[in-house]
Coordinates of C-alpha atoms and ligand atoms in Angstrom, one line a residue:
M15 CA -46.8 83.0 -53.3
L16 CA -48.7 86.1 -54.1
N17 CA -48.0 86.0 -57.8
Q18 CA -49.9 82.7 -58.0
L19 CA -53.1 84.2 -56.7
T20 CA -56.1 85.1 -58.7
V21 CA -57.3 88.7 -58.9
S22 CA -60.2 88.0 -56.5
G23 CA -57.9 86.0 -54.2
L24 CA -55.4 88.9 -54.0
T25 CA -58.1 91.6 -53.5
A26 CA -59.6 89.6 -50.6
R27 CA -56.2 89.5 -48.9
L28 CA -55.4 93.2 -49.7
S29 CA -58.8 94.2 -48.2
K30 CA -58.0 92.5 -45.0
R31 CA -54.6 94.1 -45.0
E32 CA -52.9 90.7 -44.8
V33 CA -50.6 91.7 -47.7
S34 CA -49.6 94.9 -49.5
A35 CA -49.7 95.8 -53.1
R36 CA -45.9 96.2 -53.0
E37 CA -45.5 92.6 -51.8
A38 CA -47.8 91.4 -54.6
T39 CA -46.0 93.4 -57.2
Q40 CA -42.6 92.4 -55.9
A41 CA -43.7 88.7 -56.1
C42 CA -44.6 89.2 -59.8
L43 CA -41.2 90.9 -60.5
D44 CA -39.4 88.1 -58.7
Q45 CA -41.2 85.5 -60.8
I46 CA -40.3 87.4 -64.0
N47 CA -36.6 87.4 -62.8
R48 CA -36.9 83.7 -62.2
V49 CA -38.6 82.4 -65.3
D50 CA -38.8 85.0 -68.0
S51 CA -35.4 84.2 -69.5
Q52 CA -37.0 80.8 -70.4
I53 CA -40.5 82.2 -71.4
H54 CA -39.8 85.7 -72.8
A55 CA -43.4 86.8 -72.3
F56 CA -42.2 90.4 -71.6
I57 CA -40.7 92.7 -74.2
S58 CA -39.9 95.2 -71.4
C59 CA -40.9 95.8 -67.8
D60 CA -40.1 98.9 -65.7
A61 CA -39.8 97.4 -62.1
S62 CA -39.4 100.7 -60.3
D63 CA -42.4 102.3 -62.0
A64 CA -44.5 99.2 -61.0
L65 CA -43.3 99.4 -57.4
A66 CA -44.0 103.2 -57.4
Q67 CA -47.6 102.5 -58.5
A68 CA -47.9 99.8 -55.9
D69 CA -46.9 102.3 -53.2
V70 CA -49.5 104.7 -54.3
A71 CA -52.1 101.9 -54.1
D72 CA -50.9 101.0 -50.6
Q73 CA -51.2 104.6 -49.5
D74 CA -54.7 104.8 -50.9
M75 CA -55.7 101.7 -49.0
A76 CA -54.1 103.1 -45.8
R77 CA -56.3 106.2 -46.3
G78 CA -59.4 104.0 -46.5
A79 CA -59.9 103.3 -50.2
T80 CA -61.9 100.1 -50.6
H81 CA -62.2 97.4 -53.2
S82 CA -65.9 98.0 -53.5
A83 CA -65.2 101.4 -54.9
R84 CA -62.0 100.5 -56.7
P85 CA -62.2 96.8 -57.5
L86 CA -58.6 96.4 -58.8
L87 CA -56.8 98.5 -56.2
G88 CA -53.2 97.1 -55.9
V89 CA -53.6 94.4 -58.5
P90 CA -50.6 94.0 -60.9
I91 CA -51.8 93.6 -64.5
A92 CA -49.6 93.3 -67.6
I93 CA -50.5 94.6 -71.0
K94 CA -50.1 93.4 -74.6
D95 CA -47.8 95.7 -76.5
V96 CA -50.6 97.0 -78.8
I97 CA -52.6 98.8 -76.1
A98 CA -51.4 102.3 -75.3
A99 CA -50.4 103.1 -71.7
K100 CA -49.1 106.6 -71.1
N101 CA -45.3 107.0 -70.7
Q102 CA -44.8 103.3 -71.5
P103 CA -43.2 101.9 -74.7
L104 CA -45.7 101.0 -77.5
N105 CA -44.1 98.8 -80.2
C106 CA -46.8 96.4 -81.4
G107 CA -44.1 93.7 -81.6
S108 CA -42.6 95.7 -84.5
K109 CA -39.4 97.5 -85.3
I110 CA -41.2 100.2 -87.1
L111 CA -42.2 102.2 -84.0
G112 CA -38.6 102.6 -83.0
N113 CA -38.4 104.0 -79.5
Y114 CA -41.9 105.2 -79.4
I115 CA -43.4 106.0 -76.0
S116 CA -47.2 106.4 -75.8
P117 CA -48.2 110.0 -74.9
Y118 CA -51.7 108.9 -73.8
D119 CA -53.7 106.1 -72.1
S120 CA -56.1 104.0 -74.1
T121 CA -59.6 103.9 -72.6
V122 CA -59.1 100.4 -71.3
I123 CA -55.9 101.5 -69.4
E124 CA -57.7 104.6 -68.1
K125 CA -60.5 102.4 -66.7
L126 CA -58.0 99.9 -65.2
K127 CA -56.1 102.7 -63.6
S128 CA -59.1 104.3 -62.1
A129 CA -60.1 100.9 -60.7
G130 CA -56.7 101.0 -59.0
A131 CA -54.7 98.4 -61.1
I132 CA -50.9 98.5 -61.4
I133 CA -50.2 98.6 -65.1
F134 CA -46.8 97.1 -65.7
G135 CA -44.8 95.4 -68.4
R136 CA -45.2 95.2 -72.2
L137 CA -46.2 91.7 -73.3
N138 CA -44.8 90.1 -76.5
M139 CA -47.0 89.5 -79.5
D140 CA -47.0 88.8 -83.2
E141 CA -46.1 92.0 -85.1
F142 CA -49.3 94.1 -85.2
A143 CA -51.2 91.1 -83.9
M144 CA -50.8 89.2 -87.2
G145 CA -50.1 85.6 -86.3
S146 CA -51.0 82.6 -84.2
S147 CA -47.7 81.7 -82.6
T148 CA -45.9 84.9 -81.4
E149 CA -43.1 83.9 -83.8
N150 CA -43.8 87.0 -85.9
S151 CA -42.5 89.3 -83.2
A152 CA -39.5 91.6 -83.9
F153 CA -38.5 91.0 -80.2
G154 CA -38.0 87.2 -80.4
V155 CA -40.3 84.2 -79.8
T156 CA -42.3 83.7 -76.6
K157 CA -42.2 80.1 -75.3
N158 CA -45.1 78.0 -74.0
P159 CA -44.6 77.6 -70.2
W160 CA -45.9 74.0 -70.4
D161 CA -43.1 73.0 -72.9
T162 CA -40.6 75.7 -73.9
S163 CA -39.9 74.0 -77.2
R164 CA -43.5 74.9 -78.2
I165 CA -45.3 78.1 -79.2
P166 CA -47.6 79.8 -76.7
G167 CA -50.1 80.7 -79.5
G168 CA -50.7 84.2 -80.7
S169 CA -51.0 86.8 -81.3
S170 CA -51.4 87.5 -77.6
G171 CA -48.8 84.8 -76.8
G172 CA -47.0 87.0 -74.2
S173 CA -50.3 87.8 -72.4
A174 CA -51.2 84.1 -72.1
A175 CA -47.7 82.8 -71.2
A176 CA -47.3 85.5 -68.5
V177 CA -50.6 84.5 -66.8
S178 CA -49.9 80.8 -67.0
A179 CA -46.3 81.3 -65.7
D180 CA -47.7 83.4 -62.8
E181 CA -45.6 86.4 -63.9
C182 CA -48.7 88.6 -63.4
L183 CA -52.2 88.1 -61.8
A184 CA -53.9 88.8 -65.1
S185 CA -53.2 90.4 -68.5
F186 CA -55.0 92.1 -71.4
G187 CA -54.7 91.1 -75.0
S188 CA -56.6 91.8 -78.3
D189 CA -58.6 89.5 -80.4
T190 CA -59.1 90.0 -84.2
G191 CA -59.5 86.4 -85.2
G192 CA -58.7 84.5 -82.0
S193 CA -55.7 86.2 -80.6
I194 CA -57.0 86.1 -77.0
R195 CA -58.8 82.7 -77.0
Q196 CA -56.2 80.7 -79.0
P197 CA -53.2 81.5 -76.8
A198 CA -55.3 81.1 -73.7
A199 CA -56.2 77.6 -74.9
L200 CA -52.6 76.7 -75.7
C201 CA -51.2 78.0 -72.4
G202 CA -54.0 76.7 -70.1
C203 CA -55.6 79.9 -69.0
V204 CA -58.9 81.8 -69.5
G205 CA -59.2 84.2 -72.4
F206 CA -62.3 86.3 -73.1
K207 CA -63.3 88.1 -76.3
P208 CA -66.1 90.5 -75.7
T209 CA -68.9 91.3 -78.2
Y210 CA -67.8 93.9 -80.8
G211 CA -68.6 97.3 -79.3
R212 CA -68.6 96.1 -75.7
V213 CA -65.1 97.5 -74.9
S214 CA -63.7 100.7 -76.4
R215 CA -60.9 100.3 -78.9
Y216 CA -59.6 103.8 -78.3
G217 CA -55.8 103.4 -77.8
L218 CA -55.7 99.9 -79.3
V219 CA -53.4 100.1 -82.3
A220 CA -55.8 99.1 -85.1
F221 CA -55.2 95.9 -87.1
A222 CA -58.7 95.2 -88.6
S223 CA -61.0 97.8 -87.1
S224 CA -64.2 95.9 -87.7
L225 CA -62.9 92.8 -85.9
D226 CA -60.6 94.0 -83.1
Q227 CA -61.7 93.8 -79.5
I228 CA -59.6 94.0 -76.3
G229 CA -60.2 91.4 -73.6
P230 CA -58.7 89.9 -70.4
L231 CA -56.6 86.7 -69.9
T232 CA -57.0 85.3 -66.4
K233 CA -56.5 82.3 -64.2
D234 CA -60.2 81.7 -63.7
I235 CA -63.6 82.8 -65.0
R236 CA -64.4 84.9 -61.9
D237 CA -61.4 87.1 -62.8
A238 CA -62.5 87.4 -66.4
A239 CA -65.9 88.6 -65.2
I240 CA -64.3 91.2 -62.8
L241 CA -61.9 92.6 -65.4
L242 CA -64.5 92.6 -68.2
E243 CA -66.8 94.7 -66.1
V244 CA -64.1 97.3 -65.3
V245 CA -63.2 97.8 -69.0
S246 CA -66.7 97.6 -70.6
G247 CA -68.9 100.5 -71.6
V248 CA -69.6 103.1 -74.2
D249 CA -66.8 105.6 -75.1
R250 CA -67.3 108.8 -77.1
R251 CA -63.8 108.3 -78.5
D252 CA -64.8 105.0 -80.1
S253 CA -68.0 105.4 -82.2
T254 CA -68.3 101.6 -82.5
S255 CA -68.7 101.2 -78.7
V256 CA -72.2 100.5 -77.7
P257 CA -74.2 102.3 -75.0
H258 CA -75.6 99.1 -73.5
P259 CA -75.6 99.1 -69.7
V260 CA -72.7 97.2 -68.2
P261 CA -74.0 94.3 -66.0
N262 CA -72.3 93.2 -62.8
Y263 CA -70.7 90.3 -64.5
A264 CA -69.3 88.6 -61.4
A265 CA -72.9 88.5 -60.0
S266 CA -73.9 86.4 -63.0
L267 CA -71.7 83.5 -61.8
V268 CA -74.3 82.1 -59.4
G269 CA -76.9 79.5 -59.8
D270 CA -76.9 76.4 -62.0
I271 CA -77.1 75.9 -65.7
K272 CA -80.1 73.5 -65.7
G273 CA -82.2 73.8 -68.8
L274 CA -79.8 76.0 -70.7
K275 CA -79.4 74.9 -74.3
L276 CA -76.0 74.5 -75.7
G277 CA -75.4 74.1 -79.5
L278 CA -72.8 71.7 -80.8
P279 CA -72.0 72.7 -84.4
K280 CA -71.6 69.6 -86.5
E281 CA -69.1 71.5 -88.8
Y282 CA -66.6 71.8 -85.9
M283 CA -66.0 68.3 -84.8
V284 CA -64.3 67.4 -88.1
E285 CA -61.3 65.9 -89.7
G286 CA -58.0 67.6 -88.7
L287 CA -59.2 67.8 -85.1
D288 CA -56.6 66.1 -82.9
P289 CA -58.1 63.0 -81.3
E290 CA -57.1 64.1 -77.8
V291 CA -58.6 67.5 -78.3
S292 CA -61.8 65.9 -79.6
Q293 CA -61.9 63.6 -76.7
A294 CA -61.4 66.4 -74.1
V295 CA -64.1 68.5 -75.7
R296 CA -66.6 65.6 -75.8
A297 CA -65.9 64.9 -72.2
A298 CA -66.5 68.6 -71.4
V299 CA -69.8 68.4 -73.3
A300 CA -70.8 65.4 -71.2
Q301 CA -69.8 67.3 -68.1
L302 CA -72.0 70.3 -69.1
Q303 CA -74.8 67.8 -69.7
K304 CA -74.3 66.4 -66.2
L305 CA -74.6 69.9 -64.9
G306 CA -78.0 70.2 -66.4
A307 CA -77.4 71.8 -69.8
E308 CA -79.3 70.4 -72.8
I309 CA -77.1 69.6 -75.8
V310 CA -78.5 70.4 -79.2
E311 CA -76.8 69.6 -82.5
I312 CA -76.7 72.7 -84.7
S313 CA -75.4 73.7 -88.1
L314 CA -73.3 76.7 -89.0
P315 CA -73.3 76.0 -92.8
H316 CA -70.9 78.8 -93.9
T317 CA -68.1 77.7 -91.5
D318 CA -66.0 76.5 -94.4
F319 CA -65.7 80.0 -95.8
A320 CA -64.7 81.7 -92.6
V321 CA -60.9 81.6 -92.9
A322 CA -60.9 82.8 -96.5
T323 CA -63.4 85.6 -95.7
Y324 CA -61.3 86.7 -92.7
Y325 CA -58.1 86.9 -94.7
I326 CA -59.8 89.2 -97.2
V327 CA -61.5 91.5 -94.7
A328 CA -58.7 91.6 -92.2
T329 CA -55.9 92.2 -94.7
A330 CA -58.0 94.9 -96.5
E331 CA -58.5 96.8 -93.2
A332 CA -54.9 96.2 -92.2
S333 CA -53.5 97.6 -95.4
A334 CA -55.4 100.9 -94.8
N335 CA -54.6 101.0 -91.0
L336 CA -50.9 100.4 -91.4
A337 CA -50.5 103.2 -94.0
R338 CA -49.9 105.6 -91.1
F339 CA -46.5 103.9 -90.4
D340 CA -44.7 105.9 -93.0
G341 CA -41.5 107.2 -91.3
I342 CA -42.9 110.7 -91.1
R343 CA -45.3 110.6 -88.2
Y344 CA -43.6 108.5 -85.6
G345 CA -41.1 105.7 -85.0
L346 CA -38.4 104.5 -87.3
R347 CA -37.2 106.8 -90.2
I348 CA -34.8 105.8 -92.9
S349 CA -34.3 108.9 -95.0
G350 CA -34.3 108.8 -98.8
A351 CA -33.8 111.2 -101.7
D352 CA -37.6 112.0 -101.8
P353 CA -40.7 111.1 -99.8
I354 CA -41.4 107.9 -101.8
E355 CA -38.0 106.6 -101.2
L356 CA -38.3 107.5 -97.5
Y357 CA -41.6 105.6 -97.2
S358 CA -40.4 102.5 -99.0
K359 CA -37.1 102.3 -97.2
T360 CA -38.7 102.8 -93.8
R361 CA -41.5 100.4 -94.4
G362 CA -39.2 97.9 -96.1
A363 CA -36.9 97.9 -93.1
G364 CA -39.5 98.4 -90.3
F365 CA -42.1 95.7 -91.2
G366 CA -41.6 92.0 -90.9
S367 CA -42.5 89.6 -93.7
E368 CA -45.9 88.5 -92.4
V369 CA -47.0 92.2 -92.1
K370 CA -45.7 92.8 -95.6
R371 CA -47.6 89.8 -96.9
R372 CA -50.8 91.1 -95.4
I373 CA -50.4 94.6 -96.7
I374 CA -49.8 93.3 -100.2
L375 CA -52.8 91.0 -100.0
G376 CA -55.0 93.7 -98.5
T377 CA -54.0 96.2 -101.1
Y378 CA -54.7 93.7 -103.9
V379 CA -58.2 92.8 -102.7
L380 CA -59.1 96.5 -102.5
S381 CA -57.6 97.5 -105.8
S382 CA -59.9 98.5 -108.7
G383 CA -60.9 95.5 -110.7
Y384 CA -60.6 93.1 -107.8
H385 CA -62.5 95.0 -105.2
D386 CA -65.9 93.6 -106.2
A387 CA -64.7 90.1 -106.8
Y388 CA -62.9 89.8 -103.4
Y389 CA -63.6 92.5 -100.9
L390 CA -67.3 93.0 -101.6
R391 CA -67.9 89.3 -101.9
A392 CA -66.2 88.6 -98.6
Q393 CA -68.4 91.2 -96.9
K394 CA -71.4 89.4 -98.2
V395 CA -70.1 86.0 -97.0
R396 CA -69.4 87.7 -93.7
T397 CA -73.1 88.6 -93.4
L398 CA -74.0 85.0 -94.1
I399 CA -71.7 83.8 -91.4
R400 CA -73.2 86.2 -88.9
Q401 CA -76.7 85.1 -89.9
D402 CA -75.7 81.4 -89.3
F403 CA -75.0 82.4 -85.7
L404 CA -78.1 84.5 -85.2
N405 CA -80.2 81.6 -86.6
A406 CA -78.5 79.2 -84.2
F407 CA -79.0 81.5 -81.3
E408 CA -82.8 81.3 -81.8
R409 CA -82.5 77.7 -80.7
V410 CA -79.7 77.7 -78.2
D411 CA -78.3 79.9 -75.4
A412 CA -74.6 79.4 -76.3
I413 CA -72.4 77.3 -78.6
V414 CA -69.7 75.0 -77.5
T415 CA -66.6 74.1 -79.6
P416 CA -62.9 73.3 -79.3
T417 CA -60.9 76.5 -79.2
T418 CA -58.1 75.1 -81.4
P419 CA -57.8 72.0 -83.6
T420 CA -54.6 70.9 -81.9
A421 CA -52.6 71.6 -78.7
A422 CA -49.5 73.8 -78.9
F423 CA -47.2 73.0 -81.8
K424 CA -43.4 73.1 -81.9
I425 CA -41.6 76.4 -82.6
G426 CA -40.9 76.6 -86.3
A427 CA -43.4 73.8 -87.3
K428 CA -45.6 76.2 -89.3
S429 CA -43.5 79.3 -89.7
D430 CA -42.7 78.6 -93.4
D431 CA -46.3 77.7 -94.2
P432 CA -48.7 80.7 -93.8
L433 CA -51.7 78.7 -94.8
Q434 CA -51.2 76.0 -92.1
M435 CA -50.7 78.8 -89.6
Y436 CA -53.9 80.5 -90.8
L437 CA -55.8 77.3 -90.3
S438 CA -54.9 77.2 -86.6
D439 CA -57.6 79.9 -86.1
I440 CA -60.4 77.9 -87.8
F441 CA -62.6 77.7 -84.7
T442 CA -62.0 81.2 -83.4
I443 CA -62.3 83.4 -86.5
S444 CA -66.1 83.2 -87.2
C445 CA -66.8 84.7 -83.8
N446 CA -65.0 87.9 -84.8
L447 CA -66.7 88.0 -88.3
A448 CA -70.1 87.7 -86.6
G449 CA -69.2 90.2 -83.9
I450 CA -70.3 87.9 -81.1
C451 CA -68.6 87.1 -77.7
G452 CA -66.5 84.1 -76.9
V453 CA -64.4 82.6 -74.1
S454 CA -61.8 79.9 -74.0
L455 CA -61.2 77.9 -70.7
P456 CA -59.1 74.9 -69.9
C457 CA -60.8 71.5 -70.4
G458 CA -58.0 69.0 -70.1
F459 CA -54.5 68.0 -71.3
T460 CA -52.9 65.9 -73.9
S461 CA -51.0 63.0 -72.4
N462 CA -47.5 63.0 -73.8
P463 CA -46.3 65.7 -73.6
K464 CA -48.8 67.2 -71.2
L465 CA -50.2 70.3 -73.0
P466 CA -53.4 72.3 -72.2
I467 CA -56.6 71.9 -74.3
G468 CA -59.1 74.7 -74.5
L469 CA -62.9 74.7 -74.6
Q470 CA -64.7 77.6 -76.4
L471 CA -68.1 78.9 -75.5
L472 CA -69.6 81.4 -77.9
G473 CA -72.5 83.7 -76.9
K474 CA -75.1 85.9 -78.4
P475 CA -74.2 89.6 -79.1
F476 CA -74.0 91.1 -75.5
G477 CA -74.6 87.6 -74.1
E478 CA -71.5 87.8 -71.9
E479 CA -73.3 86.9 -68.7
T480 CA -74.6 83.6 -70.1
I481 CA -71.3 82.3 -71.3
L482 CA -69.6 83.4 -68.1
K483 CA -72.2 81.6 -66.1
I484 CA -71.8 78.4 -68.1
A485 CA -68.0 78.6 -68.1
H486 CA -67.9 79.2 -64.4
A487 CA -70.2 76.2 -63.6
Y488 CA -68.0 74.0 -65.8
E489 CA -64.7 75.3 -64.3
Q490 CA -65.9 74.9 -60.7
S491 CA -66.8 71.3 -61.4
T492 CA -63.5 70.3 -63.0
P493 CA -59.8 70.5 -61.8
W494 CA -58.2 71.9 -64.9
H495 CA -57.9 75.5 -64.0
K496 CA -55.9 74.7 -60.9
E497 CA -53.0 73.0 -62.8
R498 CA -49.8 74.9 -63.3
P499 CA -46.8 74.3 -65.5
A500 CA -43.7 73.0 -63.7
L501 CA -41.2 75.7 -64.5
K502 CA -37.6 75.3 -63.6
A503 CA -36.3 78.2 -61.5
Ligands
LIG614 N1 -54.1 84.6 -86.1 C1 -55.0 85.5 -86.7 C2 -54.3 86.3 -87.7 O1 -53.1 86.1 -87.8 C3 -55.8 86.3 -85.7 C4 -54.9 87.3 -85.1 C5 -55.6 88.2 -84.1 O2 -56.7 87.8 -83.5 N2 -55.1 89.3 -83.8 O3 -54.8 87.3 -88.2

């Protein structure tokens, strides 16, 4: 079935005119009809708009448009509900945006459209990307396609579940502290977080602006490379995007990894790590060694402070970024006797409890008297965490770790315990604080029940090519990425 193909698999068949974009899009829509009532990866999906875009792609191909000029021509790609796509709903998994329809395209969507992609569906997420389980969505919980009594991870839970359930060929998510890599790991797909500044954030609704990056979730590493190349590059509308040339990422997937040095941080293989996860990651390390990589034990001494630092920096930035949702500018409005009453009624009704917790925490750490003790100190620790990585990268080409301490947990298991929930990002958060790149890819399964396990590779700033190459070599020498969940129709 066409919806089960990879992006590169579909474009090869589209190029030969063996199949049409309409057929591929219809296959995704059929799969959504078949399984999304169990998974709930999509908040909404406009089928007729998707098919209309597919028809345009088919006409372009009939007129001679090629995949060398437009690499995603006719490829259906679904989008996390925090990335603006013109004339599509934009809710960020929240009630506060009401019936808001985006009047513009984010830079990422603009680039995907000019590469020919069919942009369809709004994927479920934790409200404003705050969470690790997609249980914080105002639109209901997304289920893990491998076991629907479990969470898919978060905050890009819909993006990961949709890819692993073959409801789309690939998707996009955002990653502030692990939100692409963690759900990718728990759903058994690939998730790539680019270096801060590699991809424009214009049109990504801001959670924590100094940490947020958009990235792809895909069925294999080649697709991650293809999509990353399309969306990368400097953008005058995002002053933090960097004018580094964009390499041909798919071209970096050749050759072996002999002699590359991989760092294994001793602080990561610790207590609390599930034995099956630990075993799978150790086996992956052995496999990388077999492929010719040299394994070096490294130390990232400030690892213990990463979660605390993140929850100060991220909440501080969120409290400022979310001030714009005031009932005046857009979305939900609950009127009051005066503006203050209007703001508080609207925000009180529109935001869920996790978002409120973060706004309160962020406002507190920025308030006078506490700013220096919390926010400023967290910024200093952040610098130390980044320095840990830069020191390590003087000795190694990439770092290898588990993506998550455990496989997917049961729905509800951590929803009353924010601290336990925050700890599920312990291995992904440092990457965002340091601004480096990272990828998660499947490296095995737990035995009973059978749940995916993710391997994380972390790379130098703008070292995307190196981690893609290592990930690809590993993936191609193992069977994990070919496994699919057995979903009932
Ligand atoms: N789970 C983390 C949080 O709740 C990370 C979220 C993200 O990367 N958007 O903040």
